[in-house]
Amino acid sequence: MELTLAAVTALDAADPLAALREHFHLPDDLIYLDGNSLGPPPKATVTRLAQVVEREWGAGLVRSWNSAGWIDLPRRVGDKIAQLIGAPPGTVIVADSTSVNLFKVLAAALRLRPERRVIVSERDNFPTDLYMAQGLIDLLGGQHELRLVDTAEAIPAALAADTAVLLLTEVNYRTGRLHDMAALTAQTHACGALTIWDLAHSAGALPVDLTAAQADFAVGCGYKYLNGGPGAPAFVYVAPHHQADFRQPLAGWMGHAQPFAFDWRYEPAPGVARYLCGTQPVLSMSALECGVDLLLACDLHTVRAKSLAMTELFIALVESLCPELRLATPRAPNARGSQVSFQHPQGYPIMQALIARGVIGDFRAPDILRFGFTPLYLRYVDVWHAAQQLAAVLTDSEWQRPEFSQRAKVT
């Protein structure tokens, strides 16, 4: 691939996804490389939310639980997300947050393997996943162990006869490394354990096939590549053969077989619906549906091909222009998700200086500059200009300005 502006402009002209950019609200003066943290709003979302507020909530009021189908939103949107992650209908439900859903399925998985006491994960897994595991272990009396490995290569050796669950995020949030879900799931099953996959950085960014991988459980968020908005509800997947085996620990009324019977005795709903808990956030769930619908109109294999081309281009440009940065993301295309991370001891002020130039990425401690590539709205020319701006920040030492070292609450 030629590293010239003319070459990347030609790539944009031939891009089969180029027209999708017009479906998003994006400021003209920004290059947005943080969709792996928060996706931008689809234009359809603005129209849809106005409809929900004015017509369904404003005019329909409480009747809209039936007339507008609010009560069916978790299942309806869940079945749509299922199409993006290789899951059959009736196996995905939208509810709560990723953390809460992880607590539910981890409790379920441990209950299914009562004779085993070990949860295997990466030390570099997203912290909330590890926090949920630690909290559940404490709640269960401290009889379980969280066994952490320091490298992905160490995972198979950590799986043993005492392993109950392998808990992993498919794409590492910090480095962008993509795990081989099918291979690791097979190795986990071979030792008699179960898998929980966090799809926060893969759902909507690349093809996922939970059925082919024979995954047991999965969770994921709605506000990154699904473009559901800040704090959008998350989703949970439960393989069909596990759905009847456990009453999840958060036995809320929406997970009851007959919530409007108002029986004081809890009776779990059939199938994945028992993983519901409280009343669904209708506005947020309606926004999420718009983002999911936009993705369903795409071929995720085409999305993946563009993602790999963009990340390959960015790596080549940055390594040629910014030799002081060290690549933290796997170089092999099939080993990375839809992001690129570079390391530098002054990563935080460098990123703040870059944002001040209109290129938005983010920083992850201790030293990671993180860039997300969302093919639905990014252009190859954006990638080229982002690399040039990053080089200018480093060449001109802009990052040394005092204001760029002032830590904000969100990095």
mmCIF file of C-alpha atoms in Angstrom:
data_model
loop_
_atom_site.group_PDB
_atom_site.id
_atom_site.type_symbol
_atom_site.label_atom_id
_atom_site.label_comp_id
_atom_site.label_asym_id
_atom_site.label_seq_id
_atom_site.Cartn_x
_atom_site.Cartn_y
_atom_site.Cartn_z
ATOM 1 C CA MET A 1 0.000 0.000 0.000
ATOM 2 C CA GLU A 2 1.391 3.393 -1.019
ATOM 3 C CA LEU A 3 1.713 5.833 1.866
ATOM 4 C CA THR A 4 0.620 8.873 -0.128
ATOM 5 C CA LEU A 5 -2.426 11.114 0.070
ATOM 6 C CA ALA A 6 -3.255 10.317 -3.554
ATOM 7 C CA ALA A 7 -3.212 6.583 -2.839
ATOM 8 C CA VAL A 8 -5.499 6.796 0.189
ATOM 9 C CA THR A 9 -7.869 9.115 -1.671
ATOM 10 C CA ALA A 10 -8.155 6.446 -4.352
ATOM 11 C CA LEU A 11 -9.004 3.885 -1.679
ATOM 12 C CA ASP A 12 -11.865 6.081 -0.491
ATOM 13 C CA ALA A 13 -13.170 6.409 -4.036
ATOM 14 C CA ALA A 14 -13.387 2.608 -4.314
ATOM 15 C CA ASP A 15 -14.726 1.984 -0.797
ATOM 16 C CA PRO A 16 -18.002 -0.021 -0.825
ATOM 17 C CA LEU A 17 -18.842 1.327 2.650
ATOM 18 C CA ALA A 18 -18.236 4.989 1.862
ATOM 19 C CA ALA A 19 -21.919 5.949 1.705
ATOM 20 C CA LEU A 20 -22.490 4.871 5.318
ATOM 21 C CA ARG A 21 -20.608 7.887 6.655
ATOM 22 C CA GLU A 22 -23.600 10.068 5.770
ATOM 23 C CA HIS A 23 -25.732 8.095 8.242
ATOM 24 C CA PHE A 24 -23.802 9.503 11.238
ATOM 25 C CA HIS A 25 -23.602 12.847 12.984
ATOM 26 C CA LEU A 26 -19.894 13.728 12.835
ATOM 27 C CA PRO A 27 -18.301 17.182 13.218
ATOM 28 C CA ASP A 28 -16.581 18.278 10.005
ATOM 29 C CA ASP A 29 -13.500 19.546 11.838
ATOM 30 C CA LEU A 30 -12.680 16.321 13.713
ATOM 31 C CA ILE A 31 -11.158 12.949 12.927
ATOM 32 C CA TYR A 32 -12.843 10.523 15.298
ATOM 33 C CA LEU A 33 -10.688 7.515 16.239
ATOM 34 C CA ASP A 34 -12.463 6.662 19.501
ATOM 35 C CA GLY A 35 -15.457 4.635 18.351
ATOM 36 C CA ASN A 36 -14.005 1.739 20.328
ATOM 37 C CA SER A 37 -14.873 3.785 23.432
ATOM 38 C CA LEU A 38 -18.042 5.605 22.325
ATOM 39 C CA GLY A 39 -19.598 5.421 18.890
ATOM 40 C CA PRO A 40 -21.088 8.579 17.337
ATOM 41 C CA PRO A 41 -24.872 8.954 16.996
ATOM 42 C CA PRO A 42 -26.552 7.627 13.868
ATOM 43 C CA LYS A 43 -28.818 10.254 12.333
ATOM 44 C CA ALA A 44 -31.708 7.801 12.560
ATOM 45 C CA THR A 45 -31.310 7.822 16.354
ATOM 46 C CA VAL A 46 -32.265 11.484 16.633
ATOM 47 C CA THR A 47 -35.458 10.903 14.645
ATOM 48 C CA ARG A 48 -36.281 7.722 16.523
ATOM 49 C CA LEU A 49 -35.814 9.246 19.973
ATOM 50 C CA ALA A 50 -38.039 12.182 19.055
ATOM 51 C CA GLN A 51 -40.687 9.688 17.985
ATOM 52 C CA VAL A 52 -40.399 7.730 21.229
ATOM 53 C CA VAL A 53 -40.557 10.860 23.391
ATOM 54 C CA GLU A 54 -43.272 12.758 21.546
ATOM 55 C CA ARG A 55 -45.526 10.030 20.169
ATOM 56 C CA GLU A 56 -44.980 6.899 22.251
ATOM 57 C CA TRP A 57 -44.213 8.417 25.657
ATOM 58 C CA GLY A 58 -45.943 11.767 25.178
ATOM 59 C CA ALA A 59 -49.147 10.608 23.509
ATOM 60 C CA GLY A 60 -49.235 6.897 24.207
ATOM 61 C CA LEU A 61 -48.046 7.181 27.805
ATOM 62 C CA VAL A 62 -48.285 3.908 29.721
ATOM 63 C CA ARG A 63 -50.270 2.325 26.891
ATOM 64 C CA SER A 64 -47.077 2.202 24.808
ATOM 65 C CA TRP A 65 -45.780 -0.745 26.801
ATOM 66 C CA ASN A 66 -48.264 -2.689 24.686
ATOM 67 C CA SER A 67 -49.121 -0.497 21.682
ATOM 68 C CA ALA A 68 -45.510 0.491 20.881
ATOM 69 C CA GLY A 69 -44.003 -2.851 21.920
ATOM 70 C CA TRP A 70 -41.818 -1.484 24.698
ATOM 71 C CA ILE A 71 -42.209 -4.707 26.651
ATOM 72 C CA ASP A 72 -40.629 -6.689 23.797
ATOM 73 C CA LEU A 73 -37.581 -4.447 23.290
ATOM 74 C CA PRO A 74 -35.041 -6.634 25.174
ATOM 75 C CA ARG A 75 -35.904 -9.687 23.095
ATOM 76 C CA ARG A 76 -36.357 -7.846 19.801
ATOM 77 C CA VAL A 77 -33.058 -5.982 19.969
ATOM 78 C CA GLY A 78 -31.393 -9.082 21.387
ATOM 79 C CA ASP A 79 -32.419 -11.125 18.355
ATOM 80 C CA LYS A 80 -30.972 -8.409 16.107
ATOM 81 C CA ILE A 81 -27.650 -8.405 17.957
ATOM 82 C CA ALA A 82 -27.652 -12.197 17.714
ATOM 83 C CA GLN A 83 -27.296 -11.843 13.947
ATOM 84 C CA LEU A 84 -24.086 -9.847 14.445
ATOM 85 C CA ILE A 85 -22.450 -12.377 16.774
ATOM 86 C CA GLY A 86 -23.387 -15.718 15.216
ATOM 87 C CA ALA A 87 -26.071 -16.637 17.724
ATOM 88 C CA PRO A 88 -29.479 -18.216 17.028
ATOM 89 C CA PRO A 89 -32.734 -16.412 17.804
ATOM 90 C CA GLY A 90 -33.771 -16.591 21.439
ATOM 91 C CA THR A 91 -30.227 -16.719 22.843
ATOM 92 C CA VAL A 92 -29.437 -13.008 23.296
ATOM 93 C CA ILE A 93 -31.245 -10.536 25.544
ATOM 94 C CA VAL A 94 -30.526 -6.815 26.028
ATOM 95 C CA ALA A 95 -30.383 -5.754 29.669
ATOM 96 C CA ASP A 96 -28.433 -3.869 32.303
ATOM 97 C CA SER A 97 -24.691 -3.184 31.881
ATOM 98 C CA THR A 98 -21.855 -5.417 30.746
ATOM 99 C CA SER A 99 -20.634 -5.687 34.340
ATOM 100 C CA VAL A 100 -24.017 -6.758 35.693
ATOM 101 C CA ASN A 101 -24.517 -9.260 32.895
ATOM 102 C CA LEU A 102 -21.081 -10.693 33.534
ATOM 103 C CA PHE A 103 -21.979 -11.179 37.195
ATOM 104 C CA LYS A 104 -25.091 -13.083 36.129
ATOM 105 C CA VAL A 105 -23.400 -15.482 33.733
ATOM 106 C CA LEU A 106 -20.340 -16.018 35.917
ATOM 107 C CA ALA A 107 -22.614 -17.011 38.782
ATOM 108 C CA ALA A 108 -24.492 -19.319 36.417
ATOM 109 C CA ALA A 109 -21.303 -20.904 35.108
ATOM 110 C CA LEU A 110 -19.863 -21.528 38.573
ATOM 111 C CA ARG A 111 -23.136 -23.134 39.609
ATOM 112 C CA LEU A 112 -22.882 -25.464 36.600
ATOM 113 C CA ARG A 113 -19.405 -26.590 37.728
ATOM 114 C CA PRO A 114 -19.841 -26.824 41.524
ATOM 115 C CA GLU A 115 -16.899 -29.182 42.004
ATOM 116 C CA ARG A 116 -14.457 -26.735 40.397
ATOM 117 C CA ARG A 117 -13.161 -23.566 42.050
ATOM 118 C CA VAL A 118 -10.926 -21.691 39.591
ATOM 119 C CA ILE A 119 -11.715 -18.836 37.207
ATOM 120 C CA VAL A 120 -8.945 -18.326 34.631
ATOM 121 C CA SER A 121 -8.416 -14.936 33.016
ATOM 122 C CA GLU A 122 -5.762 -12.485 31.850
ATOM 123 C CA ARG A 123 -4.230 -9.972 34.205
ATOM 124 C CA ASP A 124 -4.686 -7.491 31.356
ATOM 125 C CA ASN A 125 -8.389 -8.275 30.956
ATOM 126 C CA PHE A 126 -10.688 -5.272 31.262
ATOM 127 C CA PRO A 127 -10.739 -4.431 34.984
ATOM 128 C CA THR A 128 -14.515 -4.528 35.455
ATOM 129 C CA ASP A 129 -14.509 -8.186 34.399
ATOM 130 C CA LEU A 130 -11.907 -8.989 37.027
ATOM 131 C CA TYR A 131 -13.681 -6.863 39.633
ATOM 132 C CA MET A 132 -16.940 -8.742 39.054
ATOM 133 C CA ALA A 133 -15.106 -12.038 39.476
ATOM 134 C CA GLN A 134 -13.461 -10.846 42.701
ATOM 135 C CA GLY A 135 -16.774 -9.570 44.058
ATOM 136 C CA LEU A 136 -18.569 -12.821 43.289
ATOM 137 C CA ILE A 137 -15.767 -14.861 44.860
ATOM 138 C CA ASP A 138 -16.100 -12.782 48.023
ATOM 139 C CA LEU A 139 -19.886 -13.171 47.993
ATOM 140 C CA LEU A 140 -19.523 -16.952 47.707
ATOM 141 C CA GLY A 141 -17.346 -17.090 50.790
ATOM 142 C CA GLY A 142 -13.893 -16.905 49.246
ATOM 143 C CA GLN A 143 -13.799 -20.568 48.239
ATOM 144 C CA HIS A 144 -13.015 -19.793 44.592
ATOM 145 C CA GLU A 145 -9.771 -18.557 43.018
ATOM 146 C CA LEU A 146 -9.142 -16.051 40.249
ATOM 147 C CA ARG A 147 -6.110 -17.400 38.401
ATOM 148 C CA LEU A 148 -4.535 -14.723 36.191
ATOM 149 C CA VAL A 149 -1.999 -15.232 33.425
ATOM 150 C CA ASP A 150 0.348 -12.548 32.135
ATOM 151 C CA THR A 151 0.337 -13.482 28.443
ATOM 152 C CA ALA A 152 -2.185 -14.912 26.019
ATOM 153 C CA GLU A 153 0.210 -17.749 25.279
ATOM 154 C CA ALA A 154 -0.009 -18.853 28.925
ATOM 155 C CA ILE A 155 -3.767 -19.408 28.852
ATOM 156 C CA PRO A 156 -3.837 -23.066 27.687
ATOM 157 C CA ALA A 157 -1.385 -24.137 30.387
ATOM 158 C CA ALA A 158 -3.507 -22.462 33.065
ATOM 159 C CA LEU A 159 -6.524 -24.594 32.194
ATOM 160 C CA ALA A 160 -6.649 -27.585 34.517
ATOM 161 C CA ALA A 161 -8.933 -30.079 36.219
ATOM 162 C CA ASP A 162 -9.907 -27.460 38.825
ATOM 163 C CA THR A 163 -10.892 -24.818 36.246
ATOM 164 C CA ALA A 164 -14.562 -23.920 36.231
ATOM 165 C CA VAL A 165 -14.537 -20.969 33.827
ATOM 166 C CA LEU A 166 -12.300 -19.270 31.290
ATOM 167 C CA LEU A 167 -13.224 -15.561 31.315
ATOM 168 C CA LEU A 168 -11.761 -13.500 28.467
ATOM 169 C CA THR A 169 -12.418 -10.401 26.392
ATOM 170 C CA GLU A 170 -12.153 -11.434 22.756
ATOM 171 C CA VAL A 171 -10.280 -8.250 21.786
ATOM 172 C CA ASN A 172 -8.008 -6.867 24.488
ATOM 173 C CA TYR A 173 -9.098 -3.339 25.347
ATOM 174 C CA ARG A 174 -5.556 -2.058 25.811
ATOM 175 C CA THR A 175 -3.537 -3.690 23.012
ATOM 176 C CA GLY A 176 -6.247 -4.687 20.539
ATOM 177 C CA ARG A 177 -5.066 -8.297 20.494
ATOM 178 C CA LEU A 178 -7.691 -10.679 19.102
ATOM 179 C CA HIS A 179 -7.996 -14.078 20.783
ATOM 180 C CA ASP A 180 -8.802 -17.236 18.834
ATOM 181 C CA MET A 181 -12.220 -17.837 20.374
ATOM 182 C CA ALA A 182 -12.842 -21.209 18.743
ATOM 183 C CA ALA A 183 -9.458 -22.667 19.701
ATOM 184 C CA LEU A 184 -9.533 -21.443 23.300
ATOM 185 C CA THR A 185 -13.133 -22.567 23.761
ATOM 186 C CA ALA A 186 -12.226 -26.037 22.492
ATOM 187 C CA GLN A 187 -9.269 -26.208 24.886
ATOM 188 C CA THR A 188 -11.479 -25.075 27.760
ATOM 189 C CA HIS A 189 -14.126 -27.679 27.003
ATOM 190 C CA ALA A 190 -11.453 -30.358 26.731
ATOM 191 C CA CYS A 191 -10.614 -29.808 30.395
ATOM 192 C CA GLY A 192 -14.298 -29.800 31.371
ATOM 193 C CA ALA A 193 -14.666 -26.048 31.965
ATOM 194 C CA LEU A 194 -16.961 -23.367 30.518
ATOM 195 C CA THR A 195 -16.249 -20.143 28.619
ATOM 196 C CA ILE A 196 -17.470 -16.577 29.079
ATOM 197 C CA TRP A 197 -16.535 -14.182 26.288
ATOM 198 C CA ASP A 198 -16.700 -10.395 26.625
ATOM 199 C CA LEU A 199 -17.460 -9.008 23.153
ATOM 200 C CA ALA A 200 -17.227 -5.317 24.066
ATOM 201 C CA HIS A 201 -14.478 -4.688 21.490
ATOM 202 C CA SER A 202 -15.572 -7.152 18.825
ATOM 203 C CA ALA A 203 -19.381 -7.082 18.433
ATOM 204 C CA GLY A 204 -20.100 -4.867 15.442
ATOM 205 C CA ALA A 205 -16.417 -4.462 14.582
ATOM 206 C CA LEU A 206 -15.691 -7.885 13.129
ATOM 207 C CA PRO A 207 -17.511 -11.142 12.365
ATOM 208 C CA VAL A 208 -18.192 -13.148 15.535
ATOM 209 C CA ASP A 209 -19.603 -16.674 15.469
ATOM 210 C CA LEU A 210 -20.524 -17.859 18.953
ATOM 211 C CA THR A 211 -22.318 -20.915 17.592
ATOM 212 C CA ALA A 212 -19.383 -22.145 15.523
ATOM 213 C CA ALA A 213 -17.023 -21.527 18.445
ATOM 214 C CA GLN A 214 -19.412 -23.403 20.796
ATOM 215 C CA ALA A 215 -19.138 -20.593 23.345
ATOM 216 C CA ASP A 216 -21.131 -21.089 26.538
ATOM 217 C CA PHE A 217 -21.813 -17.485 27.562
ATOM 218 C CA ALA A 218 -21.044 -14.020 26.212
ATOM 219 C CA VAL A 219 -21.654 -10.413 27.204
ATOM 220 C CA GLY A 220 -21.074 -7.127 25.445
ATOM 221 C CA CYS A 221 -21.828 -3.417 25.535
ATOM 222 C CA GLY A 222 -24.008 -1.313 23.263
ATOM 223 C CA TYR A 223 -22.152 2.002 23.139
ATOM 224 C CA LYS A 224 -18.956 1.168 21.265
ATOM 225 C CA TYR A 225 -19.210 -0.362 17.794
ATOM 226 C CA LEU A 226 -22.994 -0.776 18.114
ATOM 227 C CA ASN A 227 -23.326 3.025 18.376
ATOM 228 C CA GLY A 228 -26.124 2.890 20.954
ATOM 229 C CA GLY A 229 -25.138 6.045 22.848
ATOM 230 C CA PRO A 230 -23.380 6.739 26.175
ATOM 231 C CA GLY A 231 -24.415 4.199 28.791
ATOM 232 C CA ALA A 232 -26.430 2.176 26.269
ATOM 233 C CA PRO A 233 -27.725 -1.117 27.651
ATOM 234 C CA ALA A 234 -25.595 -4.211 27.234
ATOM 235 C CA PHE A 235 -26.422 -7.703 26.013
ATOM 236 C CA VAL A 236 -25.978 -11.239 27.262
ATOM 237 C CA TYR A 237 -25.782 -14.527 25.341
ATOM 238 C CA VAL A 238 -26.538 -17.935 26.833
ATOM 239 C CA ALA A 239 -26.040 -21.062 24.736
ATOM 240 C CA PRO A 240 -29.319 -22.953 24.209
ATOM 241 C CA HIS A 241 -28.231 -26.022 26.152
ATOM 242 C CA HIS A 242 -27.478 -23.923 29.275
ATOM 243 C CA GLN A 243 -30.629 -21.818 29.374
ATOM 244 C CA ALA A 244 -32.783 -24.092 31.523
ATOM 245 C CA ASP A 245 -30.087 -25.084 33.991
ATOM 246 C CA PHE A 246 -29.839 -22.123 36.337
ATOM 247 C CA ARG A 247 -31.827 -19.404 38.061
ATOM 248 C CA GLN A 248 -29.607 -16.392 37.630
ATOM 249 C CA PRO A 249 -28.788 -14.598 40.912
ATOM 250 C CA LEU A 250 -30.498 -11.278 40.140
ATOM 251 C CA ALA A 251 -34.036 -12.598 40.121
ATOM 252 C CA GLY A 252 -35.864 -9.419 39.146
ATOM 253 C CA TRP A 253 -39.469 -9.183 38.103
ATOM 254 C CA MET A 254 -38.797 -8.847 34.366
ATOM 255 C CA GLY A 255 -37.035 -12.206 34.481
ATOM 256 C CA HIS A 256 -40.144 -13.849 35.960
ATOM 257 C CA ALA A 257 -42.185 -16.249 33.850
ATOM 258 C CA GLN A 258 -45.273 -14.078 34.439
ATOM 259 C CA PRO A 259 -44.186 -10.660 35.706
ATOM 260 C CA PHE A 260 -47.702 -9.262 35.700
ATOM 261 C CA ALA A 261 -49.120 -12.129 37.731
ATOM 262 C CA PHE A 262 -47.385 -10.410 40.675
ATOM 263 C CA ASP A 263 -46.816 -13.713 42.444
ATOM 264 C CA TRP A 264 -44.517 -13.345 45.454
ATOM 265 C CA ARG A 265 -42.785 -16.614 44.494
ATOM 266 C CA TYR A 266 -40.097 -16.313 41.815
ATOM 267 C CA GLU A 267 -40.524 -18.522 38.765
ATOM 268 C CA PRO A 268 -37.875 -17.959 36.072
ATOM 269 C CA ALA A 269 -38.968 -17.146 32.558
ATOM 270 C CA PRO A 270 -38.189 -19.764 29.927
ATOM 271 C CA GLY A 271 -34.951 -19.428 27.993
ATOM 272 C CA VAL A 272 -32.677 -16.419 27.945
ATOM 273 C CA ALA A 273 -35.479 -14.125 29.174
ATOM 274 C CA ARG A 274 -34.700 -15.224 32.732
ATOM 275 C CA TYR A 275 -31.507 -13.150 32.483
ATOM 276 C CA LEU A 276 -33.586 -9.987 32.570
ATOM 277 C CA CYS A 277 -33.783 -8.201 35.891
ATOM 278 C CA GLY A 278 -35.439 -4.787 36.229
ATOM 279 C CA THR A 279 -37.499 -2.661 33.867
ATOM 280 C CA GLN A 280 -35.744 -1.887 30.588
ATOM 281 C CA PRO A 281 -34.645 1.708 29.764
ATOM 282 C CA VAL A 282 -36.905 2.338 26.779
ATOM 283 C CA LEU A 283 -35.172 5.470 25.466
ATOM 284 C CA SER A 284 -31.698 3.927 25.601
ATOM 285 C CA MET A 285 -32.859 0.649 24.145
ATOM 286 C CA SER A 286 -34.615 2.429 21.273
ATOM 287 C CA ALA A 287 -31.398 4.331 20.515
ATOM 288 C CA LEU A 288 -29.404 1.105 20.575
ATOM 289 C CA GLU A 289 -31.777 -0.495 18.091
ATOM 290 C CA CYS A 290 -30.981 2.242 15.566
ATOM 291 C CA GLY A 291 -27.251 1.545 15.815
ATOM 292 C CA VAL A 292 -27.795 -2.190 15.478
ATOM 293 C CA ASP A 293 -30.088 -1.738 12.459
ATOM 294 C CA LEU A 294 -27.374 0.255 10.703
ATOM 295 C CA LEU A 295 -24.895 -2.574 11.219
ATOM 296 C CA LEU A 296 -27.365 -5.183 10.013
ATOM 297 C CA ALA A 297 -27.426 -3.401 6.665
ATOM 298 C CA CYS A 298 -23.697 -4.123 6.279
ATOM 299 C CA ASP A 299 -21.654 -7.195 5.450
ATOM 300 C CA LEU A 300 -19.392 -7.614 8.478
ATOM 301 C CA HIS A 301 -16.791 -9.363 6.340
ATOM 302 C CA THR A 302 -16.548 -6.200 4.225
ATOM 303 C CA VAL A 303 -16.350 -4.160 7.434
ATOM 304 C CA ARG A 304 -13.540 -6.394 8.667
ATOM 305 C CA ALA A 305 -11.593 -6.107 5.412
ATOM 306 C CA LYS A 306 -11.709 -2.311 5.565
ATOM 307 C CA SER A 307 -10.796 -2.336 9.248
ATOM 308 C CA LEU A 308 -7.693 -4.414 8.574
ATOM 309 C CA ALA A 309 -6.692 -2.201 5.661
ATOM 310 C CA MET A 310 -7.083 0.925 7.801
ATOM 311 C CA THR A 311 -5.145 -0.445 10.758
ATOM 312 C CA GLU A 312 -2.400 -1.694 8.412
ATOM 313 C CA LEU A 313 -2.189 1.772 6.841
ATOM 314 C CA PHE A 314 -2.068 3.529 10.211
ATOM 315 C CA ILE A 315 0.648 1.241 11.570
ATOM 316 C CA ALA A 316 2.785 1.801 8.471
ATOM 317 C CA LEU A 317 2.312 5.568 8.538
ATOM 318 C CA VAL A 318 2.989 5.999 12.247
ATOM 319 C CA GLU A 319 6.047 3.758 12.211
ATOM 320 C CA SER A 320 7.485 5.753 9.309
ATOM 321 C CA LEU A 321 6.666 9.163 10.805
ATOM 322 C CA CYS A 322 6.930 8.557 14.570
ATOM 323 C CA PRO A 323 9.802 6.165 15.337
ATOM 324 C CA GLU A 324 9.703 7.112 19.035
ATOM 325 C CA LEU A 325 6.373 5.279 19.415
ATOM 326 C CA ARG A 326 6.350 1.513 20.016
ATOM 327 C CA LEU A 327 3.620 -0.662 18.527
ATOM 328 C CA ALA A 328 1.636 -2.486 21.240
ATOM 329 C CA THR A 329 -0.892 -4.111 18.894
ATOM 330 C CA PRO A 330 -0.090 -7.420 17.184
ATOM 331 C CA ARG A 331 1.382 -6.873 13.741
ATOM 332 C CA ALA A 332 -0.303 -9.934 12.260
ATOM 333 C CA PRO A 333 -3.690 -8.836 10.843
ATOM 334 C CA ASN A 334 -5.586 -11.912 12.065
ATOM 335 C CA ALA A 335 -4.345 -11.272 15.620
ATOM 336 C CA ARG A 336 -5.801 -7.788 16.081
ATOM 337 C CA GLY A 337 -9.243 -6.280 16.401
ATOM 338 C CA SER A 338 -10.279 -2.895 15.002
ATOM 339 C CA GLN A 339 -7.852 -0.732 16.969
ATOM 340 C CA VAL A 340 -4.173 0.139 17.044
ATOM 341 C CA SER A 341 -2.241 0.987 20.200
ATOM 342 C CA PHE A 342 1.163 2.569 20.526
ATOM 343 C CA GLN A 343 3.246 3.026 23.658
ATOM 344 C CA HIS A 344 5.156 6.056 24.865
ATOM 345 C CA PRO A 345 6.152 7.091 28.432
ATOM 346 C CA GLN A 346 4.366 10.425 27.855
ATOM 347 C CA GLY A 347 1.315 8.873 26.241
ATOM 348 C CA TYR A 348 -1.219 10.977 28.142
ATOM 349 C CA PRO A 349 0.020 14.478 27.197
ATOM 350 C CA ILE A 350 0.736 13.325 23.641
ATOM 351 C CA MET A 351 -2.869 12.203 23.270
ATOM 352 C CA GLN A 352 -4.200 15.442 24.756
ATOM 353 C CA ALA A 353 -2.108 17.471 22.309
ATOM 354 C CA LEU A 354 -3.398 15.337 19.450
ATOM 355 C CA ILE A 355 -7.000 15.846 20.552
ATOM 356 C CA ALA A 356 -6.363 19.602 20.619
ATOM 357 C CA ARG A 357 -5.449 19.269 16.938
ATOM 358 C CA GLY A 358 -8.812 17.662 16.187
ATOM 359 C CA VAL A 359 -7.828 13.987 16.163
ATOM 360 C CA ILE A 360 -9.681 12.144 18.926
ATOM 361 C CA GLY A 361 -8.239 8.930 20.289
ATOM 362 C CA ASP A 362 -7.788 8.025 23.945
ATOM 363 C CA PHE A 363 -5.225 7.005 26.550
ATOM 364 C CA ARG A 364 -5.043 3.880 28.656
ATOM 365 C CA ALA A 365 -2.676 3.658 31.600
ATOM 366 C CA PRO A 366 0.164 3.324 31.973
ATOM 367 C CA ASP A 367 1.454 4.360 28.532
ATOM 368 C CA ILE A 368 -1.001 3.434 25.753
ATOM 369 C CA LEU A 369 -2.171 5.763 22.989
ATOM 370 C CA ARG A 370 -5.245 3.995 21.645
ATOM 371 C CA PHE A 371 -6.871 4.524 18.246
ATOM 372 C CA GLY A 372 -10.117 2.887 17.156
ATOM 373 C CA PHE A 373 -11.014 2.346 13.499
ATOM 374 C CA THR A 374 -14.708 2.106 12.676
ATOM 375 C CA PRO A 375 -15.126 1.448 8.947
ATOM 376 C CA LEU A 376 -18.763 2.577 8.834
ATOM 377 C CA TYR A 377 -17.814 6.242 9.062
ATOM 378 C CA LEU A 378 -14.028 6.539 8.813
ATOM 379 C CA ARG A 379 -12.236 7.318 5.557
ATOM 380 C CA TYR A 380 -8.744 6.297 4.530
ATOM 381 C CA VAL A 381 -7.904 9.977 4.201
ATOM 382 C CA ASP A 382 -8.800 10.367 7.888
ATOM 383 C CA VAL A 383 -6.208 7.733 8.726
ATOM 384 C CA TRP A 384 -3.575 9.523 6.659
ATOM 385 C CA HIS A 385 -4.262 12.934 8.227
ATOM 386 C CA ALA A 386 -4.384 11.472 11.749
ATOM 387 C CA ALA A 387 -0.887 10.060 11.336
ATOM 388 C CA GLN A 388 0.400 13.408 10.009
ATOM 389 C CA GLN A 389 -1.084 15.256 12.991
ATOM 390 C CA LEU A 390 0.425 12.763 15.427
ATOM 391 C CA ALA A 391 3.822 13.270 13.815
ATOM 392 C CA ALA A 392 3.434 17.048 14.121
ATOM 393 C CA VAL A 393 2.621 16.771 17.837
ATOM 394 C CA LEU A 394 5.840 14.835 18.395
ATOM 395 C CA THR A 395 8.052 16.867 16.060
ATOM 396 C CA ASP A 396 6.945 20.201 17.522
ATOM 397 C CA SER A 397 6.978 18.858 21.118
ATOM 398 C CA GLU A 398 3.493 20.275 21.613
ATOM 399 C CA TRP A 399 2.753 17.623 24.216
ATOM 400 C CA GLN A 400 5.177 19.347 26.605
ATOM 401 C CA ARG A 401 2.773 22.240 27.133
ATOM 402 C CA PRO A 402 1.672 22.148 30.806
ATOM 403 C CA GLU A 403 -2.054 22.019 30.118
ATOM 404 C CA PHE A 404 -1.722 18.681 28.316
ATOM 405 C CA SER A 405 -0.392 16.982 31.463
ATOM 406 C CA GLN A 406 -3.422 17.922 33.562
ATOM 407 C CA ARG A 407 -5.287 14.639 34.067
ATOM 408 C CA ALA A 408 -9.017 14.728 33.409
ATOM 409 C CA LYS A 409 -11.407 12.343 35.173
ATOM 410 C CA VAL A 410 -11.912 10.383 31.944
ATOM 411 C CA THR A 411 -8.852 9.571 29.861
#
